Short mmCIF file of C-alpha atoms and ligand atoms in Angstrom, two decimals:
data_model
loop_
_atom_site.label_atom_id
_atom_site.label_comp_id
_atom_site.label_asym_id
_atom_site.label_seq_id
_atom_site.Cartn_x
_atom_site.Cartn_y
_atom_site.Cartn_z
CA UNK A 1 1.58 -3.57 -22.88
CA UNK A 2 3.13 -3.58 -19.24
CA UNK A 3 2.50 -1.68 -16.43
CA UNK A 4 5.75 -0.99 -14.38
CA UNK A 5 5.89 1.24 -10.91
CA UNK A 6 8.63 2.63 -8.93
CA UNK A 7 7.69 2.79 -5.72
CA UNK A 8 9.01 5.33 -3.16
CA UNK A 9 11.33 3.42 -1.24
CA UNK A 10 13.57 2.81 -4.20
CA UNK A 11 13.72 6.28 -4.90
CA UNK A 12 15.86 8.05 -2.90
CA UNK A 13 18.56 9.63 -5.27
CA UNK A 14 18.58 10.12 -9.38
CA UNK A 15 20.95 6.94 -9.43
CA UNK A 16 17.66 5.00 -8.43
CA UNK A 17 16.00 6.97 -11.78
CA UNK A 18 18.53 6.10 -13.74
CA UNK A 19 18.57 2.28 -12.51
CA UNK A 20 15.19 2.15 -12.86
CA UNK A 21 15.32 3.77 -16.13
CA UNK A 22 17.68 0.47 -17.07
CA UNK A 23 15.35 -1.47 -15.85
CA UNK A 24 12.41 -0.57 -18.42
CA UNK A 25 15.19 -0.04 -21.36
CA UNK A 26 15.74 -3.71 -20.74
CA UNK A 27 11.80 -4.46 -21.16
CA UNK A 28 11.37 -2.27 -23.96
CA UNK A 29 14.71 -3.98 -26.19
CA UNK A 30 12.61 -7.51 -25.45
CA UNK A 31 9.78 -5.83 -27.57
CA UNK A 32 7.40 -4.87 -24.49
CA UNK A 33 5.35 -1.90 -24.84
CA UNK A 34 5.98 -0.10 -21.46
CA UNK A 35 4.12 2.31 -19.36
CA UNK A 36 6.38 3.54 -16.17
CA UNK A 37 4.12 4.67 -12.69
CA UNK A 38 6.19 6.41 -10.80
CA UNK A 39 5.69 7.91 -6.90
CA UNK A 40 6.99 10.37 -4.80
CA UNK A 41 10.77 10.00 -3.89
CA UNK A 42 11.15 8.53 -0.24
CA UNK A 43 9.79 10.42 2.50
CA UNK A 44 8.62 13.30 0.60
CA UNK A 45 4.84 12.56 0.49
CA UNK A 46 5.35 12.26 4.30
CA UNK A 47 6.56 15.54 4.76
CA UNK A 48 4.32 17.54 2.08
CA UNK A 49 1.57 15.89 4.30
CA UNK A 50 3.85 17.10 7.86
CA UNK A 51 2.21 20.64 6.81
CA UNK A 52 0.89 22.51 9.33
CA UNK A 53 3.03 20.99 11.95
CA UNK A 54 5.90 22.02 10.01
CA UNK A 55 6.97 24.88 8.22
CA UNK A 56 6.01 25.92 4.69
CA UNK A 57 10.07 26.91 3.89
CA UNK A 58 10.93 23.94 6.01
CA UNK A 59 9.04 21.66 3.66
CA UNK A 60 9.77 23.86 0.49
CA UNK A 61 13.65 23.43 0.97
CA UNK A 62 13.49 19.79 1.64
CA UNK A 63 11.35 19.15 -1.41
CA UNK A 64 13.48 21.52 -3.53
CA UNK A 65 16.56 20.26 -3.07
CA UNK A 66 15.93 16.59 -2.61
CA UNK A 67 14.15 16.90 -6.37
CA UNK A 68 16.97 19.36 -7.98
CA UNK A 69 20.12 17.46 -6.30
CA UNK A 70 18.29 14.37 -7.93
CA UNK A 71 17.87 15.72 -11.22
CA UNK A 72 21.70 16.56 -10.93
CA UNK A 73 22.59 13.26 -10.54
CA UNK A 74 21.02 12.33 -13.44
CA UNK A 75 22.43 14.62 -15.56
CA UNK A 76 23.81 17.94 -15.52
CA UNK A 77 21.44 21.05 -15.73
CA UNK A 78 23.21 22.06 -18.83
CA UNK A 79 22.51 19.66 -20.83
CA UNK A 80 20.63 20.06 -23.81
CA UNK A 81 18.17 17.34 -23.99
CA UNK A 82 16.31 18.24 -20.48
CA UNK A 83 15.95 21.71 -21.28
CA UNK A 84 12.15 21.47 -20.97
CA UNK A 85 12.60 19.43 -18.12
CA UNK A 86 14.54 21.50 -16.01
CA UNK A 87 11.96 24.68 -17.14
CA UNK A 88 8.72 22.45 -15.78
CA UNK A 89 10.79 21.90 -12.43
CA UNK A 90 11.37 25.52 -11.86
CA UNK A 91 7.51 25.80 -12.72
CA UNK A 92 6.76 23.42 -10.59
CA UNK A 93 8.50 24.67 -7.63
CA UNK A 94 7.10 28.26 -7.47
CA UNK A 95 3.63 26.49 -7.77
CA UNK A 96 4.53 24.79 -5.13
CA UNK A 97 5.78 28.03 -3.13
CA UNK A 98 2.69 29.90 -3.81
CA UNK A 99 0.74 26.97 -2.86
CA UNK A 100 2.35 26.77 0.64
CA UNK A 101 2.40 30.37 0.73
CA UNK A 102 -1.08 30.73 0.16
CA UNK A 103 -2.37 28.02 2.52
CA UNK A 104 -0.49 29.55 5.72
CA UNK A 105 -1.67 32.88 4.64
CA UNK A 106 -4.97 31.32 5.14
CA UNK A 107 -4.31 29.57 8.17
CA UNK A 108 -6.43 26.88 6.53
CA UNK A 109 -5.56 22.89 5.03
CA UNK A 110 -8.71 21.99 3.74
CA UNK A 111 -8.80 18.55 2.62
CA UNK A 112 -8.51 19.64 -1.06
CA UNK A 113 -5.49 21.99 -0.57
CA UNK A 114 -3.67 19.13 1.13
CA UNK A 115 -4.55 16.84 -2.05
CA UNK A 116 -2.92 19.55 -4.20
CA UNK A 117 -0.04 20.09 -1.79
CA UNK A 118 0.39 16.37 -2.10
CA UNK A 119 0.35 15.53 -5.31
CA UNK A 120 3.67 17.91 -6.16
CA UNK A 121 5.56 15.00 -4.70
CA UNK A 122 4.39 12.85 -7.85
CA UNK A 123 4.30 15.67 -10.06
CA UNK A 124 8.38 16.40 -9.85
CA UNK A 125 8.71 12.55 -9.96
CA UNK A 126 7.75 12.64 -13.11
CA UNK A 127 9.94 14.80 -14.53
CA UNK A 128 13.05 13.09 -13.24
CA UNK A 129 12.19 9.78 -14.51
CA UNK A 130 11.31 11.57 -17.35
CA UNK A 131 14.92 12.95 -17.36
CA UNK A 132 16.32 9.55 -16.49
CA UNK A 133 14.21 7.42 -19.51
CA UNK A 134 15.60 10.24 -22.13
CA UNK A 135 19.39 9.19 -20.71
CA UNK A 136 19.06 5.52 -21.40
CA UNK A 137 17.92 6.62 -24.91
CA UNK A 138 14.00 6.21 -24.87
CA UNK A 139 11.66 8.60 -25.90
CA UNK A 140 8.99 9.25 -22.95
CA UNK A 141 5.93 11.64 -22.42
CA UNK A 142 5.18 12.66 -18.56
CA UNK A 143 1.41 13.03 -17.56
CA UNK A 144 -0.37 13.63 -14.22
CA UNK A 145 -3.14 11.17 -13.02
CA UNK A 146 -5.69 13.28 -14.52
CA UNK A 147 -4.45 14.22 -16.99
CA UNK A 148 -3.65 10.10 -18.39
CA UNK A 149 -7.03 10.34 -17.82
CA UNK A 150 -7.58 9.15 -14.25
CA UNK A 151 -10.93 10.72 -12.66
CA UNK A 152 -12.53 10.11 -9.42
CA UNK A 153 -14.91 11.45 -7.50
CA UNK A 154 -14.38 14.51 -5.06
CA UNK A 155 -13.60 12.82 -1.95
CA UNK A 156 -10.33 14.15 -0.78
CA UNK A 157 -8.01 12.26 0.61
CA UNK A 158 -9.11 9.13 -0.72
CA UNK A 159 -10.85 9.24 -3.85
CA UNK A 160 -12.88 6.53 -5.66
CA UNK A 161 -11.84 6.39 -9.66
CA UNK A 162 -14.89 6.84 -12.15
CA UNK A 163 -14.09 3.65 -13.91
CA UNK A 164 -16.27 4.64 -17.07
CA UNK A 165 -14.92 7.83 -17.84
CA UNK A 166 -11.48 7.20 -16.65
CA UNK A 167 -11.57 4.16 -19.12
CA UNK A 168 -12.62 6.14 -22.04
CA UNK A 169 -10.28 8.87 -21.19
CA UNK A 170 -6.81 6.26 -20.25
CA UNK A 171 -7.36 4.91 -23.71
CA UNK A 172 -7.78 7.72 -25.91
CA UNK A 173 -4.83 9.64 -24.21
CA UNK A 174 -2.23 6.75 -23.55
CA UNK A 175 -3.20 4.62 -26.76
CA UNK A 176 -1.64 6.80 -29.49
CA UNK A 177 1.19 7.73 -27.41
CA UNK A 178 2.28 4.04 -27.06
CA UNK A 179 1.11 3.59 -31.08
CA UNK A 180 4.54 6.35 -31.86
CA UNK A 181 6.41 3.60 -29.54
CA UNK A 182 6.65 6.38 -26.58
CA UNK A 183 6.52 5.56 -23.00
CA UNK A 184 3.90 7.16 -20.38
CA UNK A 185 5.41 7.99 -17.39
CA UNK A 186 2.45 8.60 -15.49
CA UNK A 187 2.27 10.11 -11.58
CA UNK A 188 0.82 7.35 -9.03
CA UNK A 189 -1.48 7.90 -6.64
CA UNK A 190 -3.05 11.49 -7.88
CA UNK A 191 -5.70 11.65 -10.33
CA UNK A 192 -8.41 14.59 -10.30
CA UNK A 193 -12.33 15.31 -10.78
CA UNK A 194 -14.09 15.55 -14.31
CA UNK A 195 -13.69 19.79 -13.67
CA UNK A 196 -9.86 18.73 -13.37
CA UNK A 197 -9.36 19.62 -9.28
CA UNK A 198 -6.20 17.62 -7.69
CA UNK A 199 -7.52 14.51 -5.89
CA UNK A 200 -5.39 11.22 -4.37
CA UNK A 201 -6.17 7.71 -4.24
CA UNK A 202 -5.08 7.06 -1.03
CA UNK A 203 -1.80 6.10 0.80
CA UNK A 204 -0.25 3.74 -1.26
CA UNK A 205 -2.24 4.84 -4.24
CA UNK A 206 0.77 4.73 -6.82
CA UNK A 207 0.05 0.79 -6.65
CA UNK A 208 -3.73 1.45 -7.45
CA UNK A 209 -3.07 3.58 -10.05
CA UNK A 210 -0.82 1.05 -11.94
CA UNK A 211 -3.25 -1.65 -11.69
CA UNK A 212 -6.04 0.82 -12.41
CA UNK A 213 -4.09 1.57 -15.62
CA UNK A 214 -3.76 -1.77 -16.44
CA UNK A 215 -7.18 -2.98 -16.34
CA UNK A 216 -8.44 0.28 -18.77
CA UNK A 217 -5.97 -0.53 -21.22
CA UNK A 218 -5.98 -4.61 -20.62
CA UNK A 219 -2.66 -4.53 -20.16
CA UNK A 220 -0.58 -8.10 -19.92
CA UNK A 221 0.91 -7.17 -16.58
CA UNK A 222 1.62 -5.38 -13.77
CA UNK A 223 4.74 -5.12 -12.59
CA UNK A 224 5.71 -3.86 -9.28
CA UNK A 225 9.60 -2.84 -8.32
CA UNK A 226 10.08 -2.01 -4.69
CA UNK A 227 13.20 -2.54 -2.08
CA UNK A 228 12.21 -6.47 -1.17
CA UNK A 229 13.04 -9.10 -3.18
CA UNK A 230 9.46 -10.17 -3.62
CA UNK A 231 6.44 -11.13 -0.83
CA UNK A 232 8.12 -12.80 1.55
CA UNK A 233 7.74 -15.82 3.85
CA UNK A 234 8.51 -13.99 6.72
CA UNK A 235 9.80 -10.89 8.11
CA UNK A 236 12.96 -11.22 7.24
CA UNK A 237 13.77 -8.95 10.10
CA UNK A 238 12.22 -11.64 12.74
CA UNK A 239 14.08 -15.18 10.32
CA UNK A 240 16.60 -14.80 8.49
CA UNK A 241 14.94 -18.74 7.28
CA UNK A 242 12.55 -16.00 5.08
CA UNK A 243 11.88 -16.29 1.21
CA UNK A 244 10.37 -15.37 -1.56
CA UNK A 245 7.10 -16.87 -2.00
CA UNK A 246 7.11 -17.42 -6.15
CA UNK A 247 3.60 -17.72 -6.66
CA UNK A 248 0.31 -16.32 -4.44
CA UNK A 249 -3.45 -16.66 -5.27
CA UNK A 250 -4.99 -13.06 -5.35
CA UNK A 251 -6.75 -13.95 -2.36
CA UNK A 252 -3.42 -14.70 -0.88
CA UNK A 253 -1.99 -11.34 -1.54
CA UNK A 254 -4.46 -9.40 -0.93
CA UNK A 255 -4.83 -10.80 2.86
CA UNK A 256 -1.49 -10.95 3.29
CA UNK A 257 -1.05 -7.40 2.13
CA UNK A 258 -3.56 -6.44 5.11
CA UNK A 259 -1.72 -8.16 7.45
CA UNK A 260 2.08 -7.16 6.55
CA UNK A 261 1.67 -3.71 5.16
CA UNK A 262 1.25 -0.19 6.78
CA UNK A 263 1.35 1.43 3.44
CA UNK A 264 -0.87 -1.10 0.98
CA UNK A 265 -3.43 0.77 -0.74
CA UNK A 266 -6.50 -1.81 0.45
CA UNK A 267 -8.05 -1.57 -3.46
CA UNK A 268 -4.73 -1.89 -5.46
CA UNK A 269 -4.85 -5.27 -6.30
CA UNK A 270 -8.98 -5.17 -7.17
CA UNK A 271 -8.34 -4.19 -11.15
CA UNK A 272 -6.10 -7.08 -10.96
CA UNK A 273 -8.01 -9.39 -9.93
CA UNK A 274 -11.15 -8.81 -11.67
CA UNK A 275 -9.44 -8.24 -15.11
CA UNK A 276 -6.96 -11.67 -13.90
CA UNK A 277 -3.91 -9.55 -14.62
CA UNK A 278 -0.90 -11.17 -13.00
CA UNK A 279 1.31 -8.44 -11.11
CA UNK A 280 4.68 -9.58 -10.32
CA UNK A 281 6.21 -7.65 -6.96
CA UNK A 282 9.70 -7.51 -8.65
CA UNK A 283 13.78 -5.62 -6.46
CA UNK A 284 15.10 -2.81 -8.67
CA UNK A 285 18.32 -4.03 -7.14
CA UNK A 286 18.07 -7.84 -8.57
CA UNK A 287 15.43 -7.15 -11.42
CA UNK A 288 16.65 -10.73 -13.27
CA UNK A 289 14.81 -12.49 -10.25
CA UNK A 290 11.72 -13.93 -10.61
CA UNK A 291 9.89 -12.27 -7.20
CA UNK A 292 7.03 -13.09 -6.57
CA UNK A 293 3.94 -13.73 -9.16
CA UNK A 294 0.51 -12.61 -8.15
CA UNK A 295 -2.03 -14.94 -10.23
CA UNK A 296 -5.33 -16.33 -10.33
CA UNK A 297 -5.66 -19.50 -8.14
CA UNK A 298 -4.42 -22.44 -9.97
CA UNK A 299 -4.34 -25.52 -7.61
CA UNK A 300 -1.40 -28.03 -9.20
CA UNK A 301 0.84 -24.78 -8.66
CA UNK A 302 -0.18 -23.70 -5.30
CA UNK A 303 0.93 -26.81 -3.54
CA UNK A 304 1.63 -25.10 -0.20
CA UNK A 305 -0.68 -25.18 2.16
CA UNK A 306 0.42 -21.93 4.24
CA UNK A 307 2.33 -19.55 1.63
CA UNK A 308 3.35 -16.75 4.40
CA UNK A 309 3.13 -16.01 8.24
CA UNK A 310 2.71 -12.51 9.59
CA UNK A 311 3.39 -10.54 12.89
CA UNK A 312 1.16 -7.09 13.42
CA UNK A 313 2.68 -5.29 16.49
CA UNK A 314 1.66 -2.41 18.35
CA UNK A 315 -1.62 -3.62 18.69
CA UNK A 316 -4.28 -3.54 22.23
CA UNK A 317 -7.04 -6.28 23.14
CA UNK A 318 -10.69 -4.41 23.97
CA UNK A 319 -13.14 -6.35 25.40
CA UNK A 320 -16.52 -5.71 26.00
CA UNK A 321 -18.55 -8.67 28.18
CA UNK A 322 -20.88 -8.54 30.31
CA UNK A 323 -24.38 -11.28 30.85
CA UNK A 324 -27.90 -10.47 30.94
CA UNK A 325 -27.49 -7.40 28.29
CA UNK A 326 -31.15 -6.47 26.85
CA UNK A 327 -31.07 -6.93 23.31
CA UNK A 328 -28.30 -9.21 23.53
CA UNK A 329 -24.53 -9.62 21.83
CA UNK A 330 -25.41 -8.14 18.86
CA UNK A 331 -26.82 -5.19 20.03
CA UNK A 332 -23.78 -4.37 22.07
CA UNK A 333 -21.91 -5.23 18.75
CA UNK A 334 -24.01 -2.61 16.68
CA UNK A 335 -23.07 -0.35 19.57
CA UNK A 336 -19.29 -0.69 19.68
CA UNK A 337 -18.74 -0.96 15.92
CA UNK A 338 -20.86 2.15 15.45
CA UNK A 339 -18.30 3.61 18.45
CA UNK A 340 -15.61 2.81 16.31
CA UNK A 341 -16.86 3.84 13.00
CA UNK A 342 -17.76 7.45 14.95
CA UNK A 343 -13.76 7.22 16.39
CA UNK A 344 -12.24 6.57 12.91
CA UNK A 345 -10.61 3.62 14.42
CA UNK A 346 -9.85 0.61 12.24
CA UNK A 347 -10.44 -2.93 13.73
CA UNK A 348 -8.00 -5.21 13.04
CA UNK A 349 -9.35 -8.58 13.82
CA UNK A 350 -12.51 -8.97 16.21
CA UNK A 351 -13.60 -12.05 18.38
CA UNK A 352 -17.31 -13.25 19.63
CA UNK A 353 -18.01 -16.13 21.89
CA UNK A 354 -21.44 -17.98 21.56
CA UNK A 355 -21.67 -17.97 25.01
CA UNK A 356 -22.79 -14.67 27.12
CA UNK A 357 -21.46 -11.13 25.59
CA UNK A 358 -18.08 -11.27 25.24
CA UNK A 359 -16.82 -9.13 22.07
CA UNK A 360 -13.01 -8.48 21.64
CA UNK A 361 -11.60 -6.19 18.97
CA UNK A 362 -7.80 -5.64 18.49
CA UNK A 363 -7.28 -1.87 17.50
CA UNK A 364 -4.30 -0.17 17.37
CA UNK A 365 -2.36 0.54 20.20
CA UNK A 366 -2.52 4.16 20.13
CA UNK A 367 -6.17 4.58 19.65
CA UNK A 368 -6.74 2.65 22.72
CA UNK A 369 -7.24 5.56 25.27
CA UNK A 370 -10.05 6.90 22.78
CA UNK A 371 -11.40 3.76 22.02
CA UNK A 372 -12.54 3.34 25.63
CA UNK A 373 -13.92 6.25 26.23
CA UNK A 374 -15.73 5.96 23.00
CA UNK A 375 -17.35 2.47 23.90
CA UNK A 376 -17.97 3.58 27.54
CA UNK A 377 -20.51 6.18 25.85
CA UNK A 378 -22.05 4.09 23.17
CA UNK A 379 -23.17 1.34 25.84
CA UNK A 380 -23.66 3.77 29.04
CA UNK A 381 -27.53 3.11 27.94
CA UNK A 382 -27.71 -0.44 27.81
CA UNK A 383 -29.21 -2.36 30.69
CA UNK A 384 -27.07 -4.78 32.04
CA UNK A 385 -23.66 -4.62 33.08
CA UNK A 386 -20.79 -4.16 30.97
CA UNK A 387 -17.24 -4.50 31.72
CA UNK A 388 -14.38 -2.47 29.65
CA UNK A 389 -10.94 -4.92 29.45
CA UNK A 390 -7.79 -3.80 28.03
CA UNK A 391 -4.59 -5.44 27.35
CA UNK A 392 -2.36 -3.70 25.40
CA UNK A 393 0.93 -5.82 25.34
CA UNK A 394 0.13 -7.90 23.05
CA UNK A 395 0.20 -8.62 19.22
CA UNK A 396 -1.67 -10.67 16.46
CA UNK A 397 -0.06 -13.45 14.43
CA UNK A 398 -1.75 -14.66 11.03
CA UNK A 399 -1.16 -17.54 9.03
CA UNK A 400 -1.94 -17.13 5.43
CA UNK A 401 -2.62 -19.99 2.56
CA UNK A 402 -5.10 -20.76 -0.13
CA UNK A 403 -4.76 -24.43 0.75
CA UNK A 404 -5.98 -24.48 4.44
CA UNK A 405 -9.59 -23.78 2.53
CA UNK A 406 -11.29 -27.26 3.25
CA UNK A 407 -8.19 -29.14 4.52
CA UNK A 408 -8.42 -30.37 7.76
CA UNK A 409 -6.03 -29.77 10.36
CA UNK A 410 -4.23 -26.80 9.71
CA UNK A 411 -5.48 -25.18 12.80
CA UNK A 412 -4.07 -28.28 14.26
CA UNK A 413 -0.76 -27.70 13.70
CA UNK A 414 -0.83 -24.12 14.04
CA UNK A 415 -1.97 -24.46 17.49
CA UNK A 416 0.20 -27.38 18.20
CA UNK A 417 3.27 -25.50 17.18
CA UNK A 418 2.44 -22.84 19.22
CA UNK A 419 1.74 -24.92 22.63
CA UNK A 420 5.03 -26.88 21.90
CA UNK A 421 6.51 -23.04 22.80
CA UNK A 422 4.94 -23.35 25.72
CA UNK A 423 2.90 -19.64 24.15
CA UNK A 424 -0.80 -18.98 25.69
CA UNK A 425 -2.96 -17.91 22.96
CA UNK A 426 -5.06 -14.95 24.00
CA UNK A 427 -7.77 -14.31 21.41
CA UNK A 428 -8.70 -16.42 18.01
CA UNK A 429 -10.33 -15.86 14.73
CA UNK A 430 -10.62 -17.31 11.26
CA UNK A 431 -13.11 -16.30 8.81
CA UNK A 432 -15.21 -18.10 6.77
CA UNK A 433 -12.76 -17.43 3.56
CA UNK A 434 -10.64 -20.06 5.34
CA UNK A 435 -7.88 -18.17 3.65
CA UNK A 436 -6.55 -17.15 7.07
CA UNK A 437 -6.15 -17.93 10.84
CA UNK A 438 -5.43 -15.28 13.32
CA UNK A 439 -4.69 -15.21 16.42
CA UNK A 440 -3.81 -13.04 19.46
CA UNK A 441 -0.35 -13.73 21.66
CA UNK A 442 1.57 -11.69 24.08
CA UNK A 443 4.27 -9.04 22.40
CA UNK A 444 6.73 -10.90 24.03
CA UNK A 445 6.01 -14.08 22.69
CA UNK A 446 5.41 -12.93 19.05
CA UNK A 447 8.71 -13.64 16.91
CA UNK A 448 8.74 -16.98 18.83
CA UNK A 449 5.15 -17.81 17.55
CA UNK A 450 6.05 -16.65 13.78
CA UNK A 451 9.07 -18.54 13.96
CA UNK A 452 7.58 -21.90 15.24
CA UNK A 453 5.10 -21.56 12.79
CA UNK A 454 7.14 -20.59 9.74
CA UNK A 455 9.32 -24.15 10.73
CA UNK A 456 5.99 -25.83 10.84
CA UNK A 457 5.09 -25.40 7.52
CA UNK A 458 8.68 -25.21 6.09
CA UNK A 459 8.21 -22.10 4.79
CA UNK A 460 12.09 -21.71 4.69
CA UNK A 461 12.49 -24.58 2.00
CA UNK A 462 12.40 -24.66 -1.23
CA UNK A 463 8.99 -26.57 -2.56
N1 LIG B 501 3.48 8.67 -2.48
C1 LIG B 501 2.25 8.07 -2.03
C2 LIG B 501 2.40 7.60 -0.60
O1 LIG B 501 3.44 7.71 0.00
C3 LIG B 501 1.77 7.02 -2.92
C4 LIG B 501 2.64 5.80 -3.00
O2 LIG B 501 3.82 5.87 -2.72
O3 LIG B 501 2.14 4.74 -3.39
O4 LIG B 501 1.44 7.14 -0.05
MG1 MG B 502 3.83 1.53 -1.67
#
């Protein structure tokens, strides 16, 4: 059994179905059993979510047509053999309508209207590649998160799976239907509560839900199609010297996936990697190319010590110092991380010295103005003096590789690399995983520091 997901950014028209429909016909003539994941077409969770600041026809006309004109392309309305399909869609869309309806009536988006708003963006994905599996000639069976047997808790928004249940419930529903040599297509990212109320997993989530998938059914793989060619070396936008890194560690992935990514779900690669199922981030458009395989660490393979640099922009410097504080560093540390935890801000990457106070956090650039005023609060009580710093032109560079782990001198020639551009580094940290150095230069110097460093470790040649 494999796993494969469609992400959103290949979806943009029922051509990119009815590729990706090709795509699994391919895996299921090599004997695979296959279960498809799809997501919401491009954009569209964005602008179910845009609700409230935009209007329910606004949103209902979008939605409509983008779904209907795509279910054109795949085949015309007539025919025969989506008969059902084309019924569900009209179902779904006057659920949909009453749904907007209803929650303007109200005036009111609680968090669990918005998760059922949401989901309808998965729900009609479905359906299409539901419609586009049937015109490659495979038989398919379309399911919701819940009901493949996905629960999770209650919390809205961003809900934790009940791995028990959900495992008990995946199998039982998904098992036969793969026995008659029928695909799943199940919806990413929503899943629901044991009573059956719409929940989501989180941005991202259609990831999650694959690997989540995989690890109830222990599936062989996970396979991952999206609009890249695979994890690259670089932002190919910033070198066109970027490749595809073949092989990553978990580890690897999973930090690299914080540092690249706006939209990684932060848990989607946990199943994986406690149930060591390889996911392979595969291009719909080049689907006979390797990509990139995500793996458990094997050491004779991952002969590179850096696999991947990364640039994280529109970013701000805080820093909090100040000598003679009662109670010390970590007290204003409980402080401003309890400021920031109170703010909903998320902390990037966050600096100490061991000499007086000095405590930097890079948050993002637009929660800045909050940020301060939040941390001028928590400390007002504190006895000492504080200063507030703020630099907000700057941006963080990381350096990611399995191998710098107990090798000397990486930081070496990171930091070399970077002074031979004549670049001032403004803030440093590397955890204890070793797994990754990160470091803090001015905006203006950032795609010079990447691409210094991506020369350094000849990330643009072939190992
Ligand atoms: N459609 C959802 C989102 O945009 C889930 C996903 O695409 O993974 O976040
Ligand atoms: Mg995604």
């Amino acid at each position: 059994v494999i796993i494969v997901k469609f992400g959103g950014s290949i979806l943009k028209s029922g051509y990119d179905y009815l590729r990706a429909a090709r795509i699994v016909r391919s895996l299921v003539d090599e004997g695979k059993k296959v279960i498809v994941v799809v997501s919401a077409m491009k954009g569209i969770t964005d602008m179910l979510l845009s609700f409230g600041s935009r209007s329910a026809s606004d949103i209902l006309g979008t939605v409509k047509q983008r779904y209907f004109t795509s279910l054109e392309e795949i085949a015309p309305p007539i025919d025969p053999q989506l008969v059902d399909i084309v019924g569900e869609m009209s179902r779904l869309s006057s659920e949909l309508t009453k749904a907007l309806w209803a929650a303007k009536v109200l005036e009111e988006i609680s968090p669990r209207v918005r998760d059922y708003i949401v989901s309808f963006g998965e729900r009609f994905s479905i359906l299409l590649m539901s419609a586009a599996l049937r015109k490659v000639g495979l038989k398919c069976k379309w399911f919701t998160g819940r009901e493949a047997g996905i629960v999770t808790d209650a919390s809205f928004g961003d809900a934790k799976p009940l791995h028990e249940v959900s495992k008990k419930l995946v199998t039982d529903t998904l098992g036969p239907v793969l026995e008659e040599d029928v695909i799943p297509v199940v919806a990413g990212f929503i899943a629901g509560t044991i009573e059956g109320t719409v929940t989501v997993l989180g941005r991202g989530g259609s990831d999650y839900t694959a690997t989540l998938l995989a690890s109830y059914l222990g599936a062989k793989e996970v396979r991952l199609y999206t609009d890249v060619p695979g994890i690259m070396s670089i932002d190919p936008s910033i070198s066109s010297d970027a490749r595809v890194v073949p092989l990553m560690s978990f580890d690897e992935a999973m930090e690299l996936a914080y540092l690249g990514a706006k939209n990684f779900h932060p848990r989607a690669l946990e199943p994986a990697t406690e149930n060591l199922i390889p996911v392979r981030i595969k291009n719909t458009f080049s689907p006979e190319k390797a990509g990139t395989l995500i793996t458990r660490h094997e050491p004779p393979l991952l002969s590179r010590i850096v696999k991947a640099v990364a640039l994280i922009r529109g970013v701000a410097i805080l820093t909090i110092e100040g000598a003679g504080i009662v109670g010390g560093a970590s007290r204003v540390a409980y402080e401003v991380y309890k400021a920031m935890n109170e703010a909903g801000i998320n902390v990037i990457m966050s600096s100490q010295n061991a000499s007086q106070v000095s405590i930097s956090l890079i948050i993002p650039q637009n929660a800045l103005e909050k940020a301060v005023s939040y941390v001028k609060r928590a400390t007002e009580g504190l006895e000492g003096t504080l200063r507030i710093e703020v630099e907000d032109d700057v941006c963080v560079v990381g350096v990611v590789g399995a191998g710098m782990r107990g090798t000397p001198g990486v930081a070496a020639r990171v930091f070399s690399a970077i002074a031979r551009e004549g670049i001032n580094i403004r803030m440093i940290a590397q955890g204890s995983s070793e797994l990754n150095i990160s470091f803090v230069v001015k905006e203006t110097d950032g795609f010079n520091a990447v691409r210094a460093l991506h020369r350094e470790f000849r990330l643009g040649e072939i190992s």
